[in-house]
Structure formats: structure tokens, C-alpha cells
């Protein structure tokens, strides 16, 4: 399944809850403020690194770029554009958009 | 919109449902029933009172399917069916009876 | 009002409603409950998951008169009459908030994150509130 998260883990527990529930083989897509989780050296990057051993983590490039974070992404995070976002949503069922 | 009962005015929404649950009385029910062309008999009151009890317990007006089942369970299968309830309230037991019972429009009524 | 009983051979889909917000502070909890009640009219396979602050929605003894809001917690007890009987609560969320199953106003199935995550992955549709 695909999990989509749009809240910064530094403000909300959404990503933390998502990673707690997400099973091995799931995909997690970070969009909007959630892309802050993917910043190399950030507190949350370690948790993301651990999660990456079980699942694929994606981040939306336009949201990273808008925040000046495009070149600061933790290695292993897969970068997608809007087309990639659509492909992920179309190819993975079900989709949980975390609020 | 509003209705007038014994010289007092009570507010309703545009479909005629009472705005304030606490405004309800049997006299108010009689007036709403008249507007709906329903002549209240003991059988009608039984359903209306059942609905008020249901609302008091669960804080919602039940969908018609749920009302039918609940009535069947507590008043017997001869009353817990659509035919019986639609005969009493031709425009729909949930919508019409809820209005007379002073409840909001049923949730889950699509 | 129509009963949607005759769907022919269209199989029911599995729906999970995920509740993660405490009641009253925002409208999510109430809106989520209304959507669940409406979904019952379509005879689908519905379950509700409560996790994070969503577990506060089910706490017994809510009294809302003094905050001027409607106490909608009794409505969770009506779900059984709507044939919605699968209520799942995440054990970790309860524990973190000092709550246990005995504090809840309806019968639920308490399960750990992994179990709840597995159930989520099995759904056709997951909707968040």
C-alpha cells in the first residue's frame, strides 16, 4: 500500500504514526511540509533511515525545491515529480492519505 | 421559518424541522403533524415516542433502515417493517416522523 | 430514502475510516462519525480505526454542557444498530495517553500497531479524519 504524509514530523506526529503502522514493503510518499523529514542530518532522518530498510521512502521534488531542500535529501530517499506521484497512487492500493 | 403553537413561536429550518429540540411538546407535535397531513393516532405516537427515546439515548435520528430494525426489536415484527411505518407516515417514517418528534433530519438519509 | 440492498453481484468494498483527532477541538471527529453513519446506507464492509488522539473520542463520561457543544459520544453506541461492529483501537495510542480498554464507552478490539497496519493494508479504501 501507499502512505502519503503531508505534515512536518517536527510539528505533528503524523509521520511517526504512519511509520509505526506501515508494513514491510509499503511505500511512503512525503509531500508538502512532510518533505522536511527527509533533510540529511535532521533528527528525523535517522528514523527515516531505519524505515528505509523495510519500505521505500519517496519525496516530492517540487515541495523540496520550494523549501530550498532539494540538495539536502537523505541518501536512499527516492525523488519523484508530479508524474511520479500519480504513478505511485495508481500502482499501489490502498492509498492512505494521513491527515 | 417558524411555527406558532398556543401563541408561542418556535423556530424551524427551511424544511420545517424544529431548530431547538427543547421546544418540542405534544402540542408542537400536533401542529407539525397537521402541516404534514398526518392524523396522529396512538400508533403514530408510539413511533414518535420511540424516536424521541432513540434520540435521547444515541443523540442522532436513525436512518429508516435502522429505525425499522429497532422498532421490530422492541415493538414486535408486525411493526418493524416498512409497510407498517409507511402507512403511518406516507412521506417516510424517518423524515416525517422525525419532524413530528422534533428531531433533526436523520443522519445517513440519502 | 432508499434501501441499497439490491446491489446485484457488485461485491462490497472494504472501507476503513481512520480517526486520529480528539473530539471538540476540531470538527474532524464529528464529521468522521457522520460519514461513517452515511456509509452504512451503502452496505459496504466498514470498519473504524481509532489511533493517536482519536482514542479520546471513545472515552466514557464525556460532559459537554459547559463548553456549549453537543456530546456526540453516545452515537458510537448506535453504530451496532447500523451494522458497524468492527471498531479497532491501537494499543500503543491508548497506553501513551494513560487510557485502557475499560475507559472506553463501546466494545472495541484493541490491537497493536502491526496488526492495525496489516488490516489497513487489506482495505480497498482508507479514509482519514
Tab-separated table of C-alpha atoms in Angstrom:
chain	number	residue	atom	x	y	z
A	1	UNK	CA	0.000	0.000	0.000
A	2	UNK	CA	0.941	3.660	-0.347
A	3	UNK	CA	1.047	6.063	2.596
A	4	UNK	CA	1.036	9.782	1.838
A	5	UNK	CA	2.129	12.199	4.559
A	6	UNK	CA	1.984	15.995	4.295
A	7	UNK	CA	2.800	17.230	7.811
A	8	UNK	CA	6.237	18.052	9.176
A	9	UNK	CA	7.316	15.474	11.778
A	10	UNK	CA	8.760	18.391	13.733
A	11	UNK	CA	5.243	19.794	14.206
A	12	UNK	CA	2.919	16.769	14.164
A	13	UNK	CA	3.135	13.072	14.989
A	14	UNK	CA	1.603	12.041	11.656
A	15	UNK	CA	4.743	10.619	10.051
A	16	UNK	CA	5.671	8.871	13.276
A	17	UNK	CA	2.227	7.181	13.385
A	18	UNK	CA	2.461	6.300	9.723
A	19	UNK	CA	5.825	4.601	10.175
A	20	UNK	CA	4.525	2.758	13.244
A	21	UNK	CA	1.715	1.195	11.198
A	22	UNK	CA	3.304	0.852	7.774
A	23	UNK	CA	4.272	-2.706	6.983
A	24	UNK	CA	7.274	-4.120	5.263
A	25	UNK	CA	7.077	-3.492	1.536
A	26	UNK	CA	4.854	-0.414	1.870
A	27	UNK	CA	5.679	2.848	0.162
A	28	UNK	CA	5.696	6.179	1.948
A	29	UNK	CA	5.474	9.415	-0.019
A	30	UNK	CA	6.437	12.684	1.666
A	31	UNK	CA	4.770	15.800	0.261
A	32	UNK	CA	4.261	19.419	1.332
A	33	UNK	CA	5.718	20.071	4.835
A	34	UNK	CA	6.486	16.371	5.311
A	35	UNK	CA	9.479	16.706	2.981
A	36	UNK	CA	11.283	18.322	5.924
A	37	UNK	CA	11.594	14.804	7.355
A	38	UNK	CA	13.974	13.874	4.544
A	39	UNK	CA	16.599	16.516	5.338
A	40	UNK	CA	20.003	14.946	5.899
A	41	UNK	CA	21.298	15.435	9.449
A	42	UNK	CA	17.864	16.278	10.825
A	43	UNK	CA	16.613	14.434	13.904
A	44	UNK	CA	14.042	12.582	11.870
A	45	UNK	CA	16.480	11.438	9.194
A	46	UNK	CA	17.681	8.603	11.461
A	47	UNK	CA	14.129	7.274	11.849
A	48	UNK	CA	13.622	7.556	8.130
A	49	UNK	CA	16.883	5.700	7.564
A	50	UNK	CA	15.684	2.831	9.762
A	51	UNK	CA	12.318	2.748	7.989
A	52	UNK	CA	14.049	2.589	4.618
A	53	UNK	CA	15.316	-0.895	5.394
A	54	UNK	CA	11.727	-2.147	5.335
A	55	UNK	CA	9.983	0.162	2.889
A	56	UNK	CA	10.525	2.616	0.089
A	57	UNK	CA	10.513	6.293	1.037
A	58	UNK	CA	9.696	8.871	-1.633
A	59	UNK	CA	9.743	12.678	-1.517
A	60	UNK	CA	8.089	15.101	-3.916
A	61	UNK	CA	10.755	17.239	-5.612
A	62	UNK	CA	8.659	20.398	-6.210
A	63	UNK	CA	7.926	20.573	-2.463
A	64	UNK	CA	11.611	20.058	-1.623
A	65	UNK	CA	12.638	22.689	-4.184
A	66	UNK	CA	10.108	25.212	-2.910
A	67	UNK	CA	11.635	24.934	0.548
A	68	UNK	CA	15.256	25.076	-0.632
A	69	UNK	CA	15.801	21.453	0.437
A	70	UNK	CA	16.349	19.756	-2.901
A	71	UNK	CA	20.078	19.212	-2.362
A	72	UNK	CA	19.847	18.257	1.307
A	73	UNK	CA	17.981	14.982	0.975
A	74	UNK	CA	18.996	11.894	2.916
A	75	UNK	CA	20.538	9.283	0.556
A	76	UNK	CA	18.104	6.476	-0.181
A	77	UNK	CA	15.053	8.705	-0.344
A	78	UNK	CA	13.605	8.350	-3.837
A	79	UNK	CA	12.748	11.589	-5.579
A	80	UNK	CA	9.577	11.900	-7.651
A	81	UNK	CA	7.898	14.667	-9.618
A	82	UNK	CA	4.137	15.102	-10.012
A	83	UNK	CA	4.036	12.389	-12.680
A	84	UNK	CA	5.778	10.007	-10.281
A	85	UNK	CA	3.237	10.922	-7.598
A	86	UNK	CA	0.407	9.934	-9.944
A	87	UNK	CA	2.145	6.674	-10.879
A	88	UNK	CA	2.596	5.746	-7.209
A	89	UNK	CA	-1.068	6.447	-6.451
A	90	UNK	CA	-2.219	4.478	-9.477
A	91	UNK	CA	0.010	1.467	-8.873
A	92	UNK	CA	-0.437	0.960	-5.134
A	93	UNK	CA	-3.657	0.009	-3.379
A	94	UNK	CA	-4.935	1.050	-0.963
A	95	UNK	CA	-3.756	4.623	-0.530
A	96	UNK	CA	-3.852	6.184	2.915
A	97	UNK	CA	-3.555	9.971	2.938
A	98	UNK	CA	-2.643	10.749	6.520
A	99	UNK	CA	-4.281	13.880	7.908
B	1	UNK	CA	-39.186	29.692	9.152
B	2	UNK	CA	-41.211	29.145	12.279
B	3	UNK	CA	-44.402	27.596	13.623
B	4	UNK	CA	-46.885	29.023	16.068
B	5	UNK	CA	-48.307	26.913	18.897
B	6	UNK	CA	-50.649	28.277	21.586
B	7	UNK	CA	-49.498	31.831	20.879
B	8	UNK	CA	-45.793	30.958	21.075
B	9	UNK	CA	-43.454	30.994	18.085
B	10	UNK	CA	-40.845	28.279	17.541
B	11	UNK	CA	-38.053	28.451	15.019
B	12	UNK	CA	-37.692	25.733	12.356
B	13	UNK	CA	-35.285	25.190	9.468
B	14	UNK	CA	-36.322	25.656	5.842
B	15	UNK	CA	-37.689	22.095	5.697
B	16	UNK	CA	-39.793	22.508	8.840
B	17	UNK	CA	-37.603	20.671	11.368
B	18	UNK	CA	-37.565	22.282	14.825
B	19	UNK	CA	-34.350	24.217	15.404
B	20	UNK	CA	-34.305	23.608	19.148
B	21	UNK	CA	-35.008	20.134	20.414
B	22	UNK	CA	-36.148	21.605	23.746
B	23	UNK	CA	-39.031	23.477	22.062
B	24	UNK	CA	-40.864	20.205	21.462
B	25	UNK	CA	-44.113	19.329	23.225
B	26	UNK	CA	-47.068	17.174	22.266
B	27	UNK	CA	-48.879	20.325	21.158
B	28	UNK	CA	-45.962	21.225	18.884
B	29	UNK	CA	-46.044	17.685	17.501
B	30	UNK	CA	-49.761	18.017	16.751
B	31	UNK	CA	-49.209	21.228	14.776
B	32	UNK	CA	-46.324	19.763	12.758
B	33	UNK	CA	-48.405	16.636	12.102
B	34	UNK	CA	-51.262	18.792	10.769
B	35	UNK	CA	-48.851	20.579	8.413
B	36	UNK	CA	-47.737	17.146	7.209
B	37	UNK	CA	-51.355	15.966	6.815
B	38	UNK	CA	-50.807	13.213	9.339
B	39	UNK	CA	-53.595	12.479	11.773
B	40	UNK	CA	-51.984	11.367	14.996
B	41	UNK	CA	-53.282	8.072	16.431
B	42	UNK	CA	-51.848	6.018	19.313
B	43	UNK	CA	-49.839	4.080	16.701
B	44	UNK	CA	-48.311	7.327	15.434
B	45	UNK	CA	-47.484	8.429	18.958
B	46	UNK	CA	-45.833	5.102	19.637
B	47	UNK	CA	-43.384	5.680	16.773
B	48	UNK	CA	-42.835	9.334	17.653
B	49	UNK	CA	-42.124	8.455	21.276
B	50	UNK	CA	-39.839	5.649	20.172
B	51	UNK	CA	-37.857	8.119	18.067
B	52	UNK	CA	-37.551	10.578	20.932
B	53	UNK	CA	-36.269	7.815	23.183
B	54	UNK	CA	-33.815	6.698	20.499
B	55	UNK	CA	-32.537	10.251	20.115
B	56	UNK	CA	-32.217	10.688	23.848
B	57	UNK	CA	-30.092	7.565	24.034
B	58	UNK	CA	-27.923	7.954	20.920
B	59	UNK	CA	-28.075	11.671	20.040
B	60	UNK	CA	-28.997	11.003	16.422
B	61	UNK	CA	-32.149	10.481	14.408
B	62	UNK	CA	-31.836	6.981	12.952
B	63	UNK	CA	-31.803	6.149	9.250
B	64	UNK	CA	-35.040	4.459	8.179
B	65	UNK	CA	-33.464	1.014	7.923
B	66	UNK	CA	-32.095	1.332	11.439
B	67	UNK	CA	-35.388	2.674	12.801
B	68	UNK	CA	-37.321	-0.206	11.241
B	69	UNK	CA	-34.989	-2.765	12.741
B	70	UNK	CA	-35.010	-1.124	16.188
B	71	UNK	CA	-38.804	-0.899	16.219
B	72	UNK	CA	-39.063	-4.542	15.221
B	73	UNK	CA	-36.792	-5.450	18.088
B	74	UNK	CA	-38.657	-3.504	20.745
B	75	UNK	CA	-42.293	-3.318	19.492
B	76	UNK	CA	-42.521	-6.545	17.520
B	77	UNK	CA	-42.068	-7.651	13.891
B	78	UNK	CA	-45.613	-6.630	12.886
B	79	UNK	CA	-44.500	-3.025	13.491
B	80	UNK	CA	-40.867	-3.341	12.478
B	81	UNK	CA	-41.454	-3.283	8.732
B	82	UNK	CA	-41.545	-0.593	6.046
B	83	UNK	CA	-45.174	-1.267	5.094
B	84	UNK	CA	-46.484	-0.555	8.589
B	85	UNK	CA	-44.319	2.532	9.038
B	86	UNK	CA	-45.038	3.986	5.590
B	87	UNK	CA	-48.761	3.539	6.179
B	88	UNK	CA	-48.452	5.689	9.286
B	89	UNK	CA	-46.045	8.190	7.709
B	90	UNK	CA	-46.504	8.137	3.919
B	91	UNK	CA	-43.630	10.541	3.198
B	92	UNK	CA	-41.146	8.346	5.013
B	93	UNK	CA	-41.100	7.219	8.622
B	94	UNK	CA	-37.663	8.655	9.236
B	95	UNK	CA	-38.210	12.060	7.673
B	96	UNK	CA	-41.844	12.655	8.583
B	97	UNK	CA	-41.899	11.015	11.994
B	98	UNK	CA	-38.611	12.687	12.959
B	99	UNK	CA	-40.037	16.058	12.045
B	100	UNK	CA	-43.111	15.435	14.210
B	101	UNK	CA	-40.877	14.148	17.014
B	102	UNK	CA	-38.940	17.415	16.910
B	103	UNK	CA	-35.675	15.746	15.900
B	104	UNK	CA	-33.204	16.898	13.265
B	105	UNK	CA	-33.270	15.314	9.831
B	106	UNK	CA	-31.889	11.764	10.064
B	107	UNK	CA	-28.174	11.291	9.536
B	108	UNK	CA	-27.494	8.802	6.808
B	109	UNK	CA	-30.683	9.621	4.965
B	110	UNK	CA	-29.518	9.770	1.366
C	1	UNK	CA	-34.932	7.347	1.238
C	2	UNK	CA	-33.940	4.133	-0.470
C	3	UNK	CA	-32.507	0.983	0.977
C	4	UNK	CA	-29.493	-0.044	-1.054
C	5	UNK	CA	-29.959	-3.723	-0.523
C	6	UNK	CA	-30.025	-4.946	-4.086
C	7	UNK	CA	-26.545	-4.371	-5.434
C	8	UNK	CA	-26.745	-7.493	-7.591
C	9	UNK	CA	-23.325	-9.025	-7.989
C	10	UNK	CA	-21.215	-5.956	-7.213
C	11	UNK	CA	-19.058	-7.096	-4.295
C	12	UNK	CA	-18.903	-4.891	-1.206
C	13	UNK	CA	-15.671	-2.961	-0.780
C	14	UNK	CA	-13.696	-2.860	2.413
C	15	UNK	CA	-13.616	0.621	3.911
C	16	UNK	CA	-11.526	1.734	6.865
C	17	UNK	CA	-12.154	5.098	8.498
C	18	UNK	CA	-9.093	6.218	10.453
C	19	UNK	CA	-9.739	8.580	13.378
C	20	UNK	CA	-6.718	10.405	14.794
C	21	UNK	CA	-8.189	13.557	16.334
C	22	UNK	CA	-9.609	14.267	19.783
C	23	UNK	CA	-13.262	15.388	19.844
C	24	UNK	CA	-14.452	19.028	20.246
C	25	UNK	CA	-11.166	20.846	19.491
C	26	UNK	CA	-11.772	20.432	15.778
C	27	UNK	CA	-14.733	19.191	13.767
C	28	UNK	CA	-12.910	16.139	12.346
C	29	UNK	CA	-14.248	13.628	14.886
C	30	UNK	CA	-17.890	14.621	14.443
C	31	UNK	CA	-17.629	14.831	10.656
C	32	UNK	CA	-15.923	11.450	10.569
C	33	UNK	CA	-18.725	9.888	12.586
C	34	UNK	CA	-21.348	11.346	10.246
C	35	UNK	CA	-19.552	9.988	7.204
C	36	UNK	CA	-19.421	6.555	8.856
C	37	UNK	CA	-23.185	6.665	9.517
C	38	UNK	CA	-23.890	7.665	5.934
C	39	UNK	CA	-21.588	4.955	4.603
C	40	UNK	CA	-23.790	2.387	6.361
C	41	UNK	CA	-26.561	3.098	3.848
C	42	UNK	CA	-24.415	1.644	1.067
C	43	UNK	CA	-23.969	-1.806	2.609
C	44	UNK	CA	-20.208	-1.858	2.359
C	45	UNK	CA	-17.771	-3.651	4.638
C	46	UNK	CA	-16.939	-0.825	7.038
C	47	UNK	CA	-14.527	-0.698	9.954
C	48	UNK	CA	-13.291	2.188	12.082
C	49	UNK	CA	-9.787	2.563	13.477
C	50	UNK	CA	-9.014	4.827	16.422
C	51	UNK	CA	-5.405	5.805	16.975
C	52	UNK	CA	-3.371	8.738	18.327
C	53	UNK	CA	-5.709	11.354	19.830
C	54	UNK	CA	-8.643	9.635	18.090
C	55	UNK	CA	-8.839	7.263	21.068
C	56	UNK	CA	-10.158	10.192	23.147
C	57	UNK	CA	-13.373	10.086	21.091
C	58	UNK	CA	-14.352	6.863	22.846
C	59	UNK	CA	-13.672	7.856	26.445
C	60	UNK	CA	-16.602	7.290	28.836
C	61	UNK	CA	-18.233	10.084	30.785
C	62	UNK	CA	-17.961	12.996	28.336
C	63	UNK	CA	-19.894	16.036	29.599
C	64	UNK	CA	-20.029	18.906	27.136
C	65	UNK	CA	-22.735	21.216	28.532
C	66	UNK	CA	-20.285	23.761	29.879
C	67	UNK	CA	-18.350	24.067	26.628
C	68	UNK	CA	-21.594	24.551	24.716
C	69	UNK	CA	-21.082	21.680	22.288
C	70	UNK	CA	-23.134	18.624	21.541
C	71	UNK	CA	-21.868	15.446	23.191
C	72	UNK	CA	-21.835	13.027	20.272
C	73	UNK	CA	-20.125	10.190	22.107
C	74	UNK	CA	-23.437	8.304	22.738
C	75	UNK	CA	-23.755	7.969	18.967
C	76	UNK	CA	-20.877	5.473	18.934
C	77	UNK	CA	-23.244	3.160	20.801
C	78	UNK	CA	-25.715	3.411	17.908
C	79	UNK	CA	-23.187	2.023	15.408
C	80	UNK	CA	-24.125	-1.550	16.229
C	81	UNK	CA	-27.690	-0.831	15.025
C	82	UNK	CA	-26.149	0.416	11.766
C	83	UNK	CA	-24.329	-2.939	11.453
C	84	UNK	CA	-20.959	-1.282	12.026
C	85	UNK	CA	-19.383	-3.565	14.561
C	86	UNK	CA	-15.688	-3.507	13.737
C	87	UNK	CA	-14.118	-0.858	15.945
C	88	UNK	CA	-10.349	-1.145	16.253
C	89	UNK	CA	-8.221	0.730	18.766
C	90	UNK	CA	-4.434	0.898	18.678
C	91	UNK	CA	-2.980	-0.358	21.954
C	92	UNK	CA	0.077	1.938	21.856
C	93	UNK	CA	-2.080	5.063	21.478
C	94	UNK	CA	-4.214	4.113	24.498
C	95	UNK	CA	-1.210	3.355	26.688
C	96	UNK	CA	0.631	6.540	25.739
C	97	UNK	CA	-2.399	8.567	26.846
C	98	UNK	CA	-2.940	6.832	30.178
C	99	UNK	CA	-6.053	5.016	28.968
C	100	UNK	CA	-7.124	1.396	28.861
C	101	UNK	CA	-9.928	-0.566	27.229
C	102	UNK	CA	-12.011	-0.218	30.424
C	103	UNK	CA	-12.152	3.568	29.881
C	104	UNK	CA	-13.981	3.216	26.560
C	105	UNK	CA	-17.745	3.525	26.093
C	106	UNK	CA	-18.227	0.814	23.456
C	107	UNK	CA	-16.834	-2.672	22.944
C	108	UNK	CA	-13.739	-2.471	20.743
C	109	UNK	CA	-10.952	-4.697	19.551
C	110	UNK	CA	-7.643	-3.456	20.924
C	111	UNK	CA	-4.669	-4.365	18.743
C	112	UNK	CA	-1.059	-3.376	18.349
C	113	UNK	CA	0.347	-1.172	15.590
C	114	UNK	CA	1.482	-4.058	13.437
C	115	UNK	CA	-1.939	-5.731	13.481
C	116	UNK	CA	-3.723	-2.473	12.730
C	117	UNK	CA	-1.241	-1.721	9.957
C	118	UNK	CA	-1.865	-5.152	8.448
C	119	UNK	CA	-5.629	-4.584	8.497
C	120	UNK	CA	-5.178	-1.181	6.898
C	121	UNK	CA	-3.182	-2.696	4.069
C	122	UNK	CA	-6.030	-5.147	3.351
C	123	UNK	CA	-8.648	-2.439	2.718
C	124	UNK	CA	-9.941	-1.270	-0.643
C	125	UNK	CA	-10.413	2.278	0.622
C	126	UNK	CA	-8.842	4.104	3.579
C	127	UNK	CA	-10.275	7.463	4.637
C	128	UNK	CA	-8.712	9.722	7.284
C	129	UNK	CA	-10.285	12.066	9.783
